[in-house]
Coordinates of C-alpha atoms in Angstrom, one line a residue:
Chain A
M1223 CA 184.4 86.1 60.5
N1224 CA 184.2 83.1 62.5
A1225 CA 182.1 80.6 64.4
I1226 CA 182.4 81.7 67.5
G1227 CA 179.6 82.9 70.0
I1228 CA 180.1 86.1 71.9
A1229 CA 178.3 85.7 75.6
V1230 CA 178.0 88.2 78.2
S1231 CA 177.8 87.3 81.7
T1232 CA 177.8 89.7 85.4
V1233 CA 179.4 88.8 88.6
I1234 CA 176.8 90.5 91.1
F1235 CA 178.5 91.7 94.6
A1236 CA 176.1 92.4 97.3
L1237 CA 176.1 92.2 101.2
R1238 CA 174.0 89.9 102.5
P1239 CA 174.4 88.3 105.7
H1240 CA 175.9 84.6 105.9
P1241 CA 173.7 81.6 106.1
T1242 CA 175.5 80.4 109.4
T1243 CA 177.3 83.5 111.1
R1244 CA 175.0 85.8 109.9
R1245 CA 177.9 88.6 109.6
P1246 CA 177.4 90.4 106.4
V1247 CA 179.4 88.8 103.7
L1248 CA 180.0 89.6 100.2
S1249 CA 177.6 87.3 98.0
I1250 CA 177.0 86.6 94.7
P1251 CA 173.7 85.7 93.0
L1252 CA 173.9 82.5 90.7
V1253 CA 171.3 81.2 88.2
R1254 CA 170.6 77.3 87.7
R1255 CA 170.8 76.3 84.0
T1256 CA 167.9 74.5 82.5
R1257 CA 169.3 73.4 79.5
A1258 CA 172.4 71.9 77.8
P1259 CA 175.6 72.2 78.4
F1260 CA 176.0 72.0 82.4
E1261 CA 171.9 71.4 82.8
G1262 CA 171.3 71.8 86.4
R1263 CA 174.5 73.4 87.6
W1264 CA 175.0 77.1 88.9
A1265 CA 176.5 79.4 86.6
L1266 CA 176.6 83.0 86.2
P1267 CA 173.9 85.5 85.5
G1268 CA 174.2 86.3 81.5
G1269 CA 173.4 85.1 77.8
W1270 CA 173.5 85.3 74.2
V1271 CA 174.4 88.8 72.5
D1272 CA 172.0 89.9 70.2
P1273 CA 173.4 91.7 67.3
E1274 CA 171.2 95.0 68.0
E1275 CA 172.7 95.4 71.4
S1276 CA 175.7 97.1 73.1
L1277 CA 177.8 94.5 75.0
E1278 CA 176.4 96.9 78.7
T1279 CA 172.7 96.5 77.3
T1280 CA 173.0 92.7 76.9
A1281 CA 174.8 92.8 80.2
G1282 CA 171.7 94.7 81.8
R1283 CA 168.9 92.9 80.3
T1284 CA 169.9 89.3 81.1
L1285 CA 170.7 90.4 84.8
V1286 CA 167.0 91.4 85.0
E1287 CA 165.9 88.2 83.0
T1288 CA 167.4 85.7 85.0
T1289 CA 167.7 87.3 88.7
G1290 CA 165.5 90.0 89.1
V1291 CA 168.6 92.4 90.1
R1292 CA 168.8 95.9 88.6
P1293 CA 171.9 97.5 89.7
S1294 CA 172.7 101.0 89.0
Y1295 CA 176.3 100.6 88.2
L1296 CA 177.9 98.0 85.6
E1297 CA 181.6 97.7 84.6
Q1298 CA 183.4 95.5 82.1
L1299 CA 185.4 93.2 84.1
Y1300 CA 187.6 91.3 81.7
T1301 CA 186.8 88.8 78.2
F1302 CA 187.5 85.2 78.5
G1303 CA 187.8 83.7 75.2
A1304 CA 189.9 80.2 76.5
P1305 CA 189.2 77.6 73.2
D1306 CA 187.5 75.0 75.6
R1307 CA 185.8 76.8 78.0
S1308 CA 182.7 75.6 76.6
P1309 CA 181.8 71.8 75.7
T1310 CA 179.1 73.0 72.7
G1311 CA 181.4 74.7 70.5
R1312 CA 183.7 78.3 70.9
V1313 CA 182.1 80.5 73.1
V1314 CA 184.0 84.1 74.1
S1315 CA 182.6 85.7 77.2
V1316 CA 182.8 89.2 78.0
V1317 CA 182.1 89.6 81.9
Y1318 CA 180.7 92.3 83.5
W1319 CA 180.7 93.1 87.0
A1320 CA 178.0 95.0 89.5
L1321 CA 177.7 96.2 93.2
V1322 CA 174.3 96.5 94.0
R1323 CA 172.6 97.6 97.3
P1324 CA 170.0 95.9 99.4
E1325 CA 166.8 97.8 97.9
Q1326 CA 168.2 96.9 94.3
I1327 CA 167.7 93.3 95.0
G1328 CA 164.0 93.1 95.3
E1329 CA 163.1 94.7 91.9
R1330 CA 161.7 91.6 90.5
T1331 CA 159.7 93.4 87.4
D1332 CA 160.4 91.0 84.5
P1333 CA 157.3 88.7 84.3
A1334 CA 160.2 85.6 82.9
F1335 CA 162.0 85.9 86.2
D1336 CA 162.2 82.8 88.1
S1337 CA 163.4 83.2 91.7
E1338 CA 163.1 79.2 91.8
N1339 CA 166.5 79.1 89.7
V1340 CA 168.4 81.9 91.6
G1341 CA 170.5 81.2 94.6
W1342 CA 172.6 83.6 96.6
F1343 CA 176.1 82.3 97.3
V1344 CA 179.0 83.7 99.7
A1345 CA 181.8 84.5 96.8
D1346 CA 184.4 83.3 99.0
D1347 CA 182.9 80.0 99.0
L1348 CA 182.7 80.3 95.4
G1349 CA 185.8 82.0 94.6
S1350 CA 188.1 79.6 96.7
P1351 CA 187.2 76.3 96.0
R1352 CA 188.9 74.6 99.0
V1353 CA 186.8 76.1 101.8
P1354 CA 184.0 74.5 103.2
A1355 CA 180.7 74.1 101.5
A1356 CA 177.9 77.0 102.0
K1357 CA 175.5 75.8 104.6
R1358 CA 171.8 75.1 103.2
G1359 CA 169.8 78.1 104.4
D1360 CA 166.7 80.2 103.6
S1361 CA 167.3 81.6 100.0
W1362 CA 170.7 80.6 99.7
G1363 CA 171.6 78.1 97.1
E1364 CA 170.6 74.9 98.3
G1365 CA 172.6 71.8 99.8
D1366 CA 176.4 71.4 98.9
L1367 CA 178.6 73.8 97.5
P1368 CA 178.2 73.1 93.3
D1369 CA 181.3 73.3 90.8
L1370 CA 180.2 76.0 89.1
A1371 CA 179.2 75.9 84.7
F1372 CA 182.0 76.5 82.7
D1373 CA 184.6 78.6 83.9
H1374 CA 182.8 80.9 85.9
D1375 CA 184.5 79.2 89.3
A1376 CA 187.7 81.2 87.9
V1377 CA 186.0 84.4 86.6
V1378 CA 184.3 84.4 90.1
A1379 CA 187.7 84.3 91.6
Y1380 CA 188.9 86.9 89.1
A1381 CA 186.6 89.3 90.2
L1382 CA 187.0 89.0 94.0
T1383 CA 190.6 89.6 93.5
R1384 CA 190.0 92.6 91.4
L1385 CA 187.0 93.7 93.7
R1386 CA 190.0 93.4 96.5
T1387 CA 193.1 94.8 95.3
K1388 CA 192.0 97.6 92.8
V1389 CA 188.6 99.3 94.0
E1390 CA 189.0 101.7 96.4
Y1391 CA 186.6 101.2 99.6
S1392 CA 185.2 104.6 98.5
A1393 CA 183.6 103.6 95.7
I1394 CA 182.9 99.5 97.0
A1395 CA 181.0 101.3 99.8
Q1396 CA 179.1 103.3 97.2
G1397 CA 178.4 100.8 95.5
L1398 CA 177.1 98.3 98.3
L1399 CA 175.7 100.9 100.6
G1400 CA 174.7 104.0 98.2
E1401 CA 175.7 107.8 98.9
T1402 CA 175.4 107.6 103.1
F1403 CA 175.5 105.0 105.3
T1404 CA 176.3 104.7 109.2
L1405 CA 179.4 103.9 110.9
S1406 CA 178.5 100.5 111.7
E1407 CA 177.8 99.7 107.6
L1408 CA 180.9 101.2 106.5
R1409 CA 182.5 99.2 108.7
Q1410 CA 180.7 96.0 107.7
V1411 CA 181.7 96.8 104.2
H1412 CA 185.4 97.1 105.1
E1413 CA 184.8 93.5 107.2
A1414 CA 183.2 92.0 104.5
V1415 CA 186.1 93.0 101.9
L1416 CA 188.9 92.2 104.2
D1417 CA 186.8 88.9 105.1
R1418 CA 187.6 89.3 109.5
E1419 CA 186.0 91.4 111.8
L1420 CA 187.4 94.8 113.0
D1421 CA 186.7 96.2 116.4
P1422 CA 184.1 98.9 116.5
A1423 CA 185.8 101.4 118.7
N1424 CA 189.0 101.5 116.6
F1425 CA 187.6 101.6 112.8
R1426 CA 185.4 104.7 114.3
R1427 CA 188.4 105.8 115.3
Q1428 CA 190.3 105.8 112.2
V1429 CA 187.5 106.5 109.8
E1430 CA 186.7 109.8 111.7
S1431 CA 190.6 111.0 111.9
S1432 CA 190.9 110.2 108.1
G1433 CA 189.3 113.1 106.9
T1434 CA 187.8 110.7 103.9
I1435 CA 183.8 110.6 105.2
V1436 CA 182.1 113.6 106.7
A1437 CA 178.9 113.6 108.6
T1438 CA 175.6 114.5 107.1
G1439 CA 174.3 116.1 109.9
E1440 CA 171.4 113.5 109.5
H1441 CA 170.4 110.5 111.2
V1442 CA 168.8 106.9 110.4
K1443 CA 165.0 107.7 110.6
G1444 CA 163.5 105.3 112.9
G1445 CA 161.8 105.0 116.4
R1446 CA 165.5 104.7 118.1
H1447 CA 166.3 106.7 121.2
R1448 CA 169.6 107.7 120.0
P1449 CA 169.2 106.5 116.0
P1450 CA 172.8 106.4 114.4
R1451 CA 174.4 109.3 112.4
L1452 CA 174.8 109.4 108.5
Y1453 CA 177.8 110.0 106.6
R1454 CA 179.4 110.5 103.4
Y1455 CA 182.7 110.6 101.7
S1456 CA 184.1 114.0 101.3
T1457 CA 184.7 113.3 97.7
T1458 CA 183.0 111.2 95.4
I1459 CA 185.7 108.8 93.8
P1460 CA 184.6 107.2 90.8
L1461 CA 184.4 103.0 90.9
G1462 CA 187.1 102.0 88.7
E1463 CA 187.5 103.0 85.0
T1464 CA 184.5 103.0 82.1
S1465 CA 184.9 102.8 78.7
Chain B
M735 CA 174.5 82.0 69.1
N736 CA 174.5 84.9 66.8
A737 CA 176.4 86.0 63.6
I738 CA 178.7 88.3 65.1
G739 CA 182.2 88.5 64.5
I740 CA 185.1 88.4 67.0
A741 CA 188.4 89.8 66.5
V742 CA 191.3 91.2 68.5
S743 CA 193.5 94.6 68.1
T744 CA 196.8 95.3 70.1
V745 CA 198.0 99.1 71.6
I746 CA 201.5 98.4 71.2
F747 CA 203.5 101.4 73.3
A748 CA 207.2 102.0 72.8
L749 CA 209.6 105.0 73.2
R750 CA 210.7 107.0 69.6
P751 CA 212.1 109.9 69.0
H752 CA 209.3 112.7 68.2
P753 CA 209.3 113.2 64.1
T754 CA 210.3 117.0 65.0
T755 CA 211.3 117.3 68.5
R756 CA 213.4 114.0 68.4
R757 CA 212.5 113.8 72.0
P758 CA 211.3 110.2 72.8
V759 CA 207.7 110.4 73.3
L760 CA 205.1 107.2 73.0
S761 CA 205.1 106.0 69.9
I762 CA 202.1 103.2 68.4
P763 CA 202.7 101.3 65.2
L764 CA 199.5 101.3 63.0
V765 CA 198.9 99.0 59.7
R766 CA 197.7 100.5 56.8
R767 CA 194.2 98.3 55.6
T768 CA 194.6 97.1 52.2
R769 CA 190.9 96.1 52.1
A770 CA 187.7 97.0 52.8
P771 CA 185.9 98.3 55.0
F772 CA 188.4 101.8 55.5
E773 CA 190.6 100.4 53.0
G774 CA 193.8 102.9 52.7
R775 CA 192.9 103.8 56.4
W776 CA 195.3 103.5 59.3
A777 CA 194.3 100.6 61.9
L778 CA 195.2 99.0 65.1
P779 CA 197.2 95.6 64.4
G780 CA 194.8 92.5 64.9
G781 CA 192.6 90.3 62.9
W782 CA 189.9 87.3 63.1
V783 CA 190.2 85.2 66.0
D784 CA 190.6 81.7 65.0
P785 CA 188.4 79.3 66.5
E786 CA 191.4 76.9 67.8
E787 CA 193.3 80.0 69.3
S788 CA 193.0 81.8 72.8
L789 CA 192.4 85.6 72.5
E790 CA 196.1 86.1 73.6
T791 CA 197.7 83.7 71.0
T792 CA 195.7 85.5 68.4
A793 CA 196.9 89.1 69.8
G794 CA 200.6 88.0 69.3
R795 CA 200.4 86.5 66.2
T796 CA 198.3 89.0 64.5
L797 CA 201.0 91.4 65.8
V798 CA 204.4 89.6 64.5
E799 CA 201.6 89.4 60.9
T800 CA 201.4 92.8 60.5
T801 CA 204.0 94.9 62.3
G802 CA 207.0 92.3 63.2
V803 CA 207.0 93.3 66.6
R804 CA 206.9 90.6 68.8
P805 CA 206.2 92.1 72.3
S806 CA 207.4 90.0 75.7
Y807 CA 204.4 91.4 77.6
L808 CA 200.9 91.7 76.4
E809 CA 197.6 92.3 78.7
Q810 CA 194.1 92.3 77.7
L811 CA 192.9 96.1 78.0
Y812 CA 189.2 96.2 77.2
T813 CA 186.2 94.9 75.1
F814 CA 185.1 97.1 72.3
G815 CA 181.1 96.1 71.4
A816 CA 179.3 99.3 69.9
P817 CA 176.9 97.8 67.6
D818 CA 177.9 100.1 64.7
R819 CA 181.7 100.1 65.6
S820 CA 181.9 98.0 61.6
P821 CA 179.9 99.4 58.6
T822 CA 179.9 95.8 57.3
G823 CA 178.4 93.6 60.2
R824 CA 178.9 93.6 64.0
V825 CA 182.4 92.9 65.3
V826 CA 183.3 92.7 69.0
S827 CA 186.8 93.6 69.4
V828 CA 188.9 92.4 72.5
V829 CA 191.4 94.7 72.8
Y830 CA 195.6 93.9 74.1
W831 CA 198.3 96.3 74.9
A832 CA 201.8 96.0 74.8
L833 CA 205.0 97.8 75.9
V834 CA 208.3 97.0 73.9
R835 CA 211.7 98.1 74.0
P836 CA 213.2 99.3 71.2
E837 CA 215.6 95.8 70.5
Q838 CA 211.8 94.0 70.1
I839 CA 211.1 96.7 67.1
G840 CA 213.7 95.2 64.9
E841 CA 212.5 91.8 65.1
R842 CA 210.5 91.0 61.4
T843 CA 211.0 87.2 61.2
D844 CA 207.6 86.6 59.3
P845 CA 208.1 86.5 56.0
A846 CA 204.5 87.9 55.6
F847 CA 206.1 91.1 56.9
D848 CA 204.8 94.5 54.6
S849 CA 207.1 97.2 56.3
E850 CA 205.6 99.9 53.3
N851 CA 202.2 99.4 55.4
V852 CA 203.1 99.9 58.5
G853 CA 204.1 103.4 60.2
W854 CA 204.7 104.9 63.4
F855 CA 202.8 107.7 65.3
V856 CA 202.9 109.7 68.1
A857 CA 200.3 108.2 70.7
D858 CA 198.7 111.8 71.6
D859 CA 198.4 112.9 68.2
L860 CA 196.1 110.0 67.7
G861 CA 194.5 109.7 71.3
S862 CA 193.7 113.6 70.8
P863 CA 192.2 114.2 67.7
R864 CA 192.7 118.3 68.0
V865 CA 196.2 118.6 68.4
P866 CA 198.5 119.2 65.1
A867 CA 198.8 116.5 62.6
A868 CA 202.1 114.5 62.9
K869 CA 204.8 115.4 60.6
R870 CA 206.2 113.4 57.7
G871 CA 209.2 111.9 58.9
D872 CA 211.8 108.4 57.9
S873 CA 209.8 105.7 59.5
W874 CA 206.9 107.3 60.7
G875 CA 203.3 107.3 59.0
E876 CA 203.4 109.6 56.2
G877 CA 201.4 113.0 56.0
D878 CA 198.7 114.1 57.4
L879 CA 197.5 112.8 60.7
P880 CA 194.7 110.3 59.6
D881 CA 191.2 109.3 61.1
L882 CA 191.7 105.9 62.0
A883 CA 189.7 102.8 60.8
F884 CA 186.4 101.9 62.8
D885 CA 186.3 103.5 66.2
H886 CA 190.2 103.0 66.8
D887 CA 190.6 106.4 67.7
A888 CA 188.8 105.9 70.5
V889 CA 190.6 102.6 71.4
V890 CA 193.8 104.4 71.3
A891 CA 192.5 107.6 73.4
Y892 CA 191.1 104.8 76.1
A893 CA 194.8 102.7 76.1
L894 CA 196.5 105.9 76.8
T895 CA 193.9 107.1 79.5
R896 CA 195.2 103.8 81.4
L897 CA 198.6 103.7 80.8
R898 CA 198.9 107.2 82.0
T899 CA 196.4 107.0 85.1
K900 CA 196.6 103.2 86.2
V901 CA 199.8 101.6 85.8
E902 CA 202.9 102.3 87.9
Y903 CA 206.0 104.1 86.3
S904 CA 207.9 101.3 87.6
A905 CA 206.2 98.7 85.8
I906 CA 206.0 101.0 82.3
A907 CA 209.9 101.4 82.7
Q908 CA 210.4 97.9 83.0
G909 CA 207.9 97.3 79.9
L910 CA 210.2 99.8 77.5
L911 CA 213.4 99.7 78.7
G912 CA 213.7 96.1 80.3
E913 CA 215.4 95.5 83.7
T914 CA 217.9 97.8 83.6
F915 CA 218.1 101.2 82.2
T916 CA 220.5 104.7 83.3
L917 CA 218.6 107.3 84.6
S918 CA 218.5 109.7 81.8
E919 CA 216.4 106.8 79.9
L920 CA 214.1 106.7 83.0
R921 CA 213.7 110.3 82.9
Q922 CA 212.5 109.7 79.4
V923 CA 209.9 107.5 80.4
H924 CA 208.5 110.1 82.8
E925 CA 208.5 112.6 80.7
A926 CA 207.0 111.0 77.5
V927 CA 204.2 109.5 80.1
L928 CA 203.5 113.2 81.6
D929 CA 204.2 114.7 78.1
R930 CA 206.7 117.5 79.3
E931 CA 210.7 117.5 80.5
L932 CA 211.6 117.8 83.3
D933 CA 214.9 119.0 85.0
P934 CA 217.4 116.4 84.7
A935 CA 219.4 117.1 88.2
N936 CA 216.0 117.8 90.0
F937 CA 214.8 114.1 88.7
R938 CA 218.0 112.2 90.0
R939 CA 217.8 113.9 93.3
Q940 CA 214.2 112.8 93.3
V941 CA 214.5 109.3 92.4
E942 CA 217.5 108.8 94.6
S943 CA 216.0 109.6 97.6
S944 CA 212.7 107.7 96.7
G945 CA 214.5 104.4 97.3
T946 CA 212.6 102.9 94.5
I947 CA 215.4 102.2 92.4
V948 CA 219.2 100.9 93.2
A949 CA 222.3 101.1 90.9
T950 CA 223.2 97.6 90.1
G951 CA 227.0 98.6 89.9
E952 CA 227.4 98.1 86.4
H953 CA 227.7 100.9 83.5
V954 CA 226.6 101.0 80.0
K955 CA 229.2 99.0 77.7
G956 CA 230.8 100.9 75.1
G957 CA 234.1 103.6 74.8
R958 CA 232.6 106.4 76.3
H959 CA 234.9 108.2 79.2
R960 CA 232.5 108.2 81.6
P961 CA 229.7 105.5 81.1
P962 CA 226.6 105.9 82.6
R963 CA 225.7 103.9 85.6
L964 CA 222.2 101.4 85.0
Y965 CA 219.9 101.0 87.9
R966 CA 216.9 99.0 88.3
Y967 CA 213.8 98.9 90.5
S968 CA 214.4 97.8 94.1
T969 CA 211.1 95.7 94.2
T970 CA 209.6 94.5 90.7
I971 CA 206.3 95.4 90.1
P972 CA 203.9 93.5 87.8
L973 CA 202.5 95.4 85.2
G974 CA 198.6 95.2 86.5
E975 CA 196.7 92.7 86.5
T976 CA 196.8 89.5 84.7
S977 CA 193.8 86.8 83.6

């Protein structure tokens, strides 16, 4: 045995409008710490592992308790354990990541949930420290972009790299959008991952000729004159390795 | 904080002749446990994390101490933390994996190294419990194939799946063989990963036409009449994600 604490943290990705450009971008919720160490700083949602809980159960529980987000999909990302990552004693942190769909963000069922200390940030702003600070905006983290608590900047950067280089677009789209989606929603996912705009007509040609998505025959419900068609992937591809 | 122990274990893959067929197969060294729990059972090399050490340092140190193997490459695989995986209290185990080349296996520099309690096993025998038990053979684990200590059967199975489905052949070959290799050695790597024999002439045609390997202009040193040519990969591909 050894006197090392073991905690779980989770990087949650969702597609949300950028505070200034309003273009949907990969966004991450953070929680403001209300105690030492790093009191007042933003950190990834998480907490200590309860001896009775599996690591994944801890990840799910602490997410709901701190952010109100209840993702349908959680995957272990990496375990961070540098001896100096916490100033108050050795802590090893098993990091999970999750992709959430818009309708999963609003679920704030836990009475302990404290929305004042939750903020959404642009993932790229957190993962690459040299870009300009995020702008103040409704429901976004306020003020200048903070240094995160612990080594959470490095954790976010690692999660972004993994998402961008190791995960299929089909898996990301299903995680962020659900089973069915419009071509315009799918393009927004590709734009958010690539971090640049794509030509809508070219994008449509490309994905339609690739054979990877198929029209479901359904359309978006609502009163529009020409409601957009709904598509799905022709094969379901799992979101990466599971334990 | 929480009273949970944190340990590191490592799955080491090397190419060694199968005890009966003599065909090179993916092989794993295990260490016989000399104390409770699971005294006498085979387990992955590993040990408790020292509060001053990084996780990777613990992995490297415990490997040398228990097996004498000093790999050039270590990568974090997955963290196993089910509440019931050890009968004597909660233990979370950060699992690393390593590929080692033949010349790295012999390095038994640590005086604490105890070769009687180290055995090499066919990876597929350990990772798929229903295949016949490994046969007794020199420098192999003796007797019938054991149930491993803790959840190490599941850990080995997971490591094999990851190796076979997520890692490029080029990275595996470099890890198991080094920078340069003969076509016959490269074929043995492919055969070991696929777990079936390949036709040498077809294999040669395929890899030579693929453009992924190039002749170095060197040959294997030795007194042979026609020493085999040495090849290398045309581009160096890293062995997967690093922290």
